[in-house]
PDB file of C-alpha atoms and ligand atoms in Angstrom:
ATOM      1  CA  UNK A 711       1.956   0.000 -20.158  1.00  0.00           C
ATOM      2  CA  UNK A 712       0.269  -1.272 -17.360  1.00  0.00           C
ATOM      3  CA  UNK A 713      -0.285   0.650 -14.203  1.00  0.00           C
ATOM      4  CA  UNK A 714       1.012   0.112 -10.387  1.00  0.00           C
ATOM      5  CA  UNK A 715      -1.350   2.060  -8.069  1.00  0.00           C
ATOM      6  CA  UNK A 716       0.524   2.812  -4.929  1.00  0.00           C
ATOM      7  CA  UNK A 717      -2.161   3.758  -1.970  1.00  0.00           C
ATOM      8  CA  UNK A 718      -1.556   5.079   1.275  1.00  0.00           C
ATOM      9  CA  UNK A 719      -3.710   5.577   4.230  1.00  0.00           C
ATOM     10  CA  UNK A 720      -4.738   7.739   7.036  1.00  0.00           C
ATOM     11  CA  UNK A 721      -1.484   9.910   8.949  1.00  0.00           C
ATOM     12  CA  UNK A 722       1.054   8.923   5.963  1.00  0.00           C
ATOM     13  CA  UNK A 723       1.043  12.366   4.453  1.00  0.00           C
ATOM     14  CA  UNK A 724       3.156  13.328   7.947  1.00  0.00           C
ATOM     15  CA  UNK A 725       6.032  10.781   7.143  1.00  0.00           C
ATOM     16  CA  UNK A 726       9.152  12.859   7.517  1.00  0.00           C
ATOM     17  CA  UNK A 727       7.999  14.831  10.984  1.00  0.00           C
ATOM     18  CA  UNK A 728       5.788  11.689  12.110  1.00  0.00           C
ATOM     19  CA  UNK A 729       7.941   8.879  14.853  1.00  0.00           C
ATOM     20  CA  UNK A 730      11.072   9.464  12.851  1.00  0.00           C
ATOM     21  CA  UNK A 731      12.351   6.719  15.121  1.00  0.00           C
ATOM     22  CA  UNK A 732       9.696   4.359  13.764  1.00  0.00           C
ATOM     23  CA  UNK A 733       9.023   5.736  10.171  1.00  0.00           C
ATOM     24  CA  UNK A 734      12.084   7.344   9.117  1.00  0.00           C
ATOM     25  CA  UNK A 735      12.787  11.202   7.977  1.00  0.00           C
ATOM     26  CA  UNK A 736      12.082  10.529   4.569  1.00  0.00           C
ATOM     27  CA  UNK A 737       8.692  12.132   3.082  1.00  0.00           C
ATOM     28  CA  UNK A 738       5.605  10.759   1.155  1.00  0.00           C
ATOM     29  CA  UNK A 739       6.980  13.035  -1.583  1.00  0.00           C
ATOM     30  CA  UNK A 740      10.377  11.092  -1.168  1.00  0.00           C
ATOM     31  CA  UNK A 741       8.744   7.679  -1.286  1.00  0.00           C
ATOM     32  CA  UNK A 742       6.549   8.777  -4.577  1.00  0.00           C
ATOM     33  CA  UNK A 743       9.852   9.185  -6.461  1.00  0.00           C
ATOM     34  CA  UNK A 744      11.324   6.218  -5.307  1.00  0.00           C
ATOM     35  CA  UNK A 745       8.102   4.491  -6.141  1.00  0.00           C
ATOM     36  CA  UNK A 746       8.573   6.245  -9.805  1.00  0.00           C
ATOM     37  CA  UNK A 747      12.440   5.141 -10.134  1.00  0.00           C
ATOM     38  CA  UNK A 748      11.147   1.268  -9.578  1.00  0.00           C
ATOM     39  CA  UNK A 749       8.360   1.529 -11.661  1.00  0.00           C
ATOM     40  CA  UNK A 750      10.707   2.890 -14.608  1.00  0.00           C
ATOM     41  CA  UNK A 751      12.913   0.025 -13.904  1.00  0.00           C
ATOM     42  CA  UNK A 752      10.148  -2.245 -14.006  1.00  0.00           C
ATOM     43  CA  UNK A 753       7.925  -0.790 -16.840  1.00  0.00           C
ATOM     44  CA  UNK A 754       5.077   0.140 -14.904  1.00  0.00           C
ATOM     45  CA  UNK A 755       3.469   3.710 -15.290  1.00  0.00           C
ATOM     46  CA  UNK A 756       2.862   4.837 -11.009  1.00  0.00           C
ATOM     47  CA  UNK A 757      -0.276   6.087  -9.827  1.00  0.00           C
ATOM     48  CA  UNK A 758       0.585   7.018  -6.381  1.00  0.00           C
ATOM     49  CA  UNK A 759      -2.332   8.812  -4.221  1.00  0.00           C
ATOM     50  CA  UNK A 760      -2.712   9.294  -0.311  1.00  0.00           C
ATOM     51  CA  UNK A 761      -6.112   9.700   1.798  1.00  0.00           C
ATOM     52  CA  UNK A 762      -6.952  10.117   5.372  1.00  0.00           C
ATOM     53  CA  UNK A 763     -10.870   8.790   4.976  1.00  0.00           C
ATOM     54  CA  UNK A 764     -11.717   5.195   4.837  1.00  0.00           C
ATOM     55  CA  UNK A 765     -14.320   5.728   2.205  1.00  0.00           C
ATOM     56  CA  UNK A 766     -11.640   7.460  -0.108  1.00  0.00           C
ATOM     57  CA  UNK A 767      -9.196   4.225   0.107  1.00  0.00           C
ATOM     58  CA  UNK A 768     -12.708   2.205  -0.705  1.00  0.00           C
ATOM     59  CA  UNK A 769     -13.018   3.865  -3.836  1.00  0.00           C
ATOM     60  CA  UNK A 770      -9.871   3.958  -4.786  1.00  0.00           C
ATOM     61  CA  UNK A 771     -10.090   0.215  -4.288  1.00  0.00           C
ATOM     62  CA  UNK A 772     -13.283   0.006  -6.617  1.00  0.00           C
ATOM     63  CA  UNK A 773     -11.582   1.825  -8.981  1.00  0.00           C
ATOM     64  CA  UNK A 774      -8.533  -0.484  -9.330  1.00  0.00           C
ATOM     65  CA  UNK A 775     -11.217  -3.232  -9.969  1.00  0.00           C
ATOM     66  CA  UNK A 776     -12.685  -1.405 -13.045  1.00  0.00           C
ATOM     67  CA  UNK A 777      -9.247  -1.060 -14.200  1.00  0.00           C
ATOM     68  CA  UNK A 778      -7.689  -4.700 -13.264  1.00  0.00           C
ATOM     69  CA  UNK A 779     -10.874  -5.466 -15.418  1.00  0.00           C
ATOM     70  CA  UNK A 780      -9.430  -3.863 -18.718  1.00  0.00           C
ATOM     71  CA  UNK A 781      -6.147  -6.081 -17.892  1.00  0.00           C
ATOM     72  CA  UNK A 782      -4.072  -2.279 -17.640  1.00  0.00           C
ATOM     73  CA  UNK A 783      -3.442  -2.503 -13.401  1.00  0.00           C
ATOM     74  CA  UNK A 784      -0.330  -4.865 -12.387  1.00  0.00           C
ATOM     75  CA  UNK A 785      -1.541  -4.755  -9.130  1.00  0.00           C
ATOM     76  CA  UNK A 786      -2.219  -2.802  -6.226  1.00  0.00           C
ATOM     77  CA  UNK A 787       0.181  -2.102  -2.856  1.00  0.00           C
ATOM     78  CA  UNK A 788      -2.054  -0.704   0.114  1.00  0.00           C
ATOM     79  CA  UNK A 789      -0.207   0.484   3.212  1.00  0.00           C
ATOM     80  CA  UNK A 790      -3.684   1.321   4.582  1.00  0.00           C
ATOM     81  CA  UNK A 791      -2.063   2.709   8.103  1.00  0.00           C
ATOM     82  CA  UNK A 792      -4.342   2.356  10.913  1.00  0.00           C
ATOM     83  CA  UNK A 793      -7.044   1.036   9.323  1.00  0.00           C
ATOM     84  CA  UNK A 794      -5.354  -2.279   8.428  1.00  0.00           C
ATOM     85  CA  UNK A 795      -5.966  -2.905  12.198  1.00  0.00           C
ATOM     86  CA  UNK A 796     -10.386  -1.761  12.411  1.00  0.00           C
ATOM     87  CA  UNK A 797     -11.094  -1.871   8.432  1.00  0.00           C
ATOM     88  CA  UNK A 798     -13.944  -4.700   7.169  1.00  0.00           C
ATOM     89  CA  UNK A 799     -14.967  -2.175   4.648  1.00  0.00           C
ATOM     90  CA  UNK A 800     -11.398  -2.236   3.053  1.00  0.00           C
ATOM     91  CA  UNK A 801     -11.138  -6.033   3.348  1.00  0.00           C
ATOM     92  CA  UNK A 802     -14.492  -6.390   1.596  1.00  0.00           C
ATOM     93  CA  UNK A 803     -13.151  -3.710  -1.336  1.00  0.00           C
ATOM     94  CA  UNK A 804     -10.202  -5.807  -2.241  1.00  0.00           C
ATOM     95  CA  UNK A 805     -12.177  -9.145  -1.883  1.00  0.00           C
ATOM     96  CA  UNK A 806     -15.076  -7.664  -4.233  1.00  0.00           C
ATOM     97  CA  UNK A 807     -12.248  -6.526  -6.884  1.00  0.00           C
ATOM     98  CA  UNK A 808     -10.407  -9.149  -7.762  1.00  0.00           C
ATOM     99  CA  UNK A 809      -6.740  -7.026  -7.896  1.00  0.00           C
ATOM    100  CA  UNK A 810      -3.201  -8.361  -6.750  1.00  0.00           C
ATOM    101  CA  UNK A 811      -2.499  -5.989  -3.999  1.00  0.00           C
ATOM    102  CA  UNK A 812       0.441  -6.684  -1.631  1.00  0.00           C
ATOM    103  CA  UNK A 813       0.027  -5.398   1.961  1.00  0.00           C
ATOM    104  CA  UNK A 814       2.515  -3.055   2.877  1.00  0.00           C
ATOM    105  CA  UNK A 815       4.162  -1.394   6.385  1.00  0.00           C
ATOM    106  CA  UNK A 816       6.837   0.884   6.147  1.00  0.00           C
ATOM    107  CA  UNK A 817       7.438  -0.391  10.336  1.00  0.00           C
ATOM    108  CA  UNK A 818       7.437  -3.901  11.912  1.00  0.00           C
ATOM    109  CA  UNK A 819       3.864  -3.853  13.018  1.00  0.00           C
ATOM    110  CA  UNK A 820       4.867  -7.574  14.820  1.00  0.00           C
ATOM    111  CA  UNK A 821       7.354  -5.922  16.991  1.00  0.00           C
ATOM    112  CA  UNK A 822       4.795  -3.229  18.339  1.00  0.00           C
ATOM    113  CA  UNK A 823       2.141  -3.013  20.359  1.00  0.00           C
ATOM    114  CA  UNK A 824      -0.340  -6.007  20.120  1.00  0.00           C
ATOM    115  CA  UNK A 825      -3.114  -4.205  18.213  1.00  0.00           C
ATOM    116  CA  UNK A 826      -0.998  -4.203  15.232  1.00  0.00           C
ATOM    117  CA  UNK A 827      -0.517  -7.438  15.298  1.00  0.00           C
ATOM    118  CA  UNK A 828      -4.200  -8.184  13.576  1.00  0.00           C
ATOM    119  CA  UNK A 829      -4.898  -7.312  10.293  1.00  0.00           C
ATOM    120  CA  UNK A 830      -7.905  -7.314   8.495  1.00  0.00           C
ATOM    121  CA  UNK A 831      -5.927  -6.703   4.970  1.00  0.00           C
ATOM    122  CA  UNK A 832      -3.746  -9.404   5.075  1.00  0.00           C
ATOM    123  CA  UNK A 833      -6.256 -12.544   3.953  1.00  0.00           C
ATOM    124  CA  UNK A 834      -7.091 -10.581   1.438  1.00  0.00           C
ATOM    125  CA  UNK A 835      -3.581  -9.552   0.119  1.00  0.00           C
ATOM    126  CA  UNK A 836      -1.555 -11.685  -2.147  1.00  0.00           C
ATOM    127  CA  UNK A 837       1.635 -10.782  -0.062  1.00  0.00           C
ATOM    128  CA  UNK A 838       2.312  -9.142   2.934  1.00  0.00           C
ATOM    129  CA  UNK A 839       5.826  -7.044   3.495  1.00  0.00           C
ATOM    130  CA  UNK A 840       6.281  -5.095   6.806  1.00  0.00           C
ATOM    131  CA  UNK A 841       9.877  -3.870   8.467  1.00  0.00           C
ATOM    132  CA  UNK A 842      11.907  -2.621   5.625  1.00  0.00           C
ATOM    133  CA  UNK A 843      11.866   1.166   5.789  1.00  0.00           C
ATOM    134  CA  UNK A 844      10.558   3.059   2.786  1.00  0.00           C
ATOM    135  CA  UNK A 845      12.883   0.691   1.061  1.00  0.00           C
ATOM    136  CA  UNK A 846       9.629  -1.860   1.182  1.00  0.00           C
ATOM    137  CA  UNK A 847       7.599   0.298  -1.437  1.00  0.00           C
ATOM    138  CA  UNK A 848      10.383  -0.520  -4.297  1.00  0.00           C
ATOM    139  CA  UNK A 849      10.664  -4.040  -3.122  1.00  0.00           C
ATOM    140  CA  UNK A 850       6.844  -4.705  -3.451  1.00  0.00           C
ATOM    141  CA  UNK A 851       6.423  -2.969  -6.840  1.00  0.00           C
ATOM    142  CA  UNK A 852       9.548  -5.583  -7.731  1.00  0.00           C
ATOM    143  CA  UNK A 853       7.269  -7.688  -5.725  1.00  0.00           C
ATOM    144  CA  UNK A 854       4.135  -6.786  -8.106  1.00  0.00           C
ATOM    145  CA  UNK A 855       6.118  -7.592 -11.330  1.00  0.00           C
ATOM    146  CA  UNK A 856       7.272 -10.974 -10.081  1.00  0.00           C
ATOM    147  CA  UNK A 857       3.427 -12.270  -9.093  1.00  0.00           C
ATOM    148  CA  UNK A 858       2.806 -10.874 -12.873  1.00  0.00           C
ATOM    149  CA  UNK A 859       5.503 -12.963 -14.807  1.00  0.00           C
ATOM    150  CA  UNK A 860       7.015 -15.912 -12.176  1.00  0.00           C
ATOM    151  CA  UNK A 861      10.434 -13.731 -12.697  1.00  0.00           C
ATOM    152  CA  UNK A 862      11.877 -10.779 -10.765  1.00  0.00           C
ATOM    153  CA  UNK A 863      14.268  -7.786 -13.104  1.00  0.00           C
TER     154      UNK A 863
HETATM  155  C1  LIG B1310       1.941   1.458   9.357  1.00  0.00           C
HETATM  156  C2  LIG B1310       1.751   0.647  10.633  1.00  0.00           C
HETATM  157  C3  LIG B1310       0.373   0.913  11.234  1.00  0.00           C
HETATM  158  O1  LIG B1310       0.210   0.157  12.420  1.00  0.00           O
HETATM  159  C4  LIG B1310       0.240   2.381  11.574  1.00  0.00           C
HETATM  160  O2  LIG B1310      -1.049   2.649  12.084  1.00  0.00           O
HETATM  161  C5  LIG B1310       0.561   3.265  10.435  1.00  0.00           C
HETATM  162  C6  LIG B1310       1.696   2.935   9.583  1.00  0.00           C
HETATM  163  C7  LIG B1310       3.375   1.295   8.793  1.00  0.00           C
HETATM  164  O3  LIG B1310       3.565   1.693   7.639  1.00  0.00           O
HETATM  165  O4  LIG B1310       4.269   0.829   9.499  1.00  0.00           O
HETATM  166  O5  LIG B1310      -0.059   4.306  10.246  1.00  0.00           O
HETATM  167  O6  LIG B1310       1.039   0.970   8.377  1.00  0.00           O
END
């Protein structure tokens, strides 16, 4: 079984208490399950981890390389918070890896304040989903196993 590693960035362990208006009142510990009823669907095992440090996300990212080499990662979805908007380092990770990862935002960073509209993960990613709620992290692991076979479940 082949693994879906689900990585989130700096301020998303607060989701729940943090902008309700703009994140929702659901928890990270709400999304992980719903990540863990689409991978079931979808016959992925979940890895599903959460950082605040920029360095932490980059070796996260390294480590999804050494695995995408042994052909047992489907991909990768990074909602990498604020540091989508300042982060070479985490561009050059996913450039120097080789991984599917789709680029993920729980909000519509295009209907915010301009410094969300730039992002230094998205010509990196393979797909980019932003403005669907939590909802987004089940669509993009459907997302993950339609770049992997052409055909969605
Ligand atoms: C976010 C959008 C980012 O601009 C912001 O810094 C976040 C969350 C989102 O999921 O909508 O921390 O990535």
């Amino acid at each position: 079984m082949k693994t879906a590693l689900i990585l989130n960035g700096p301020n998303l362990n607060l989701l729940g208490t943090r902008e309700p208006a703009v994140y929702g009142s659901q928890t990270l510990v709400d999304v992980e399950k719903l990540c863990a009823q689409a991978c079931t669907t979808h016959g992925f095992a979940l890895d599903f981890r959460q950082s605040n440090h920029e360095g932490q996300l980059v070796d996260w990212l390294h480590e999804a390389g050494r695995l995408h080499a042994t052909g047992k990662l489907v991909g990768v979805i990074l909602n990498a918070g604020a540091y989508t908007h300042t982060s070479i380092a985490l561009f050059d990770a996913i450039k120097g890896t080789g991984i599917s990862l789709i680029e993920l935002h729980i909000s519509n960073v295009f209907a915010r304040e301009a410094f969300r509209h730039h992002s230094y993960i998205s010509p990196a990613a393979k797909a980019v989903m932003c403005g669907l709620g939590v909802s987004g992290y089940a669509l993009a692991i459907a997302g993950l196993a339609t770049m992997q076979t052409g055909v969605s479940a």
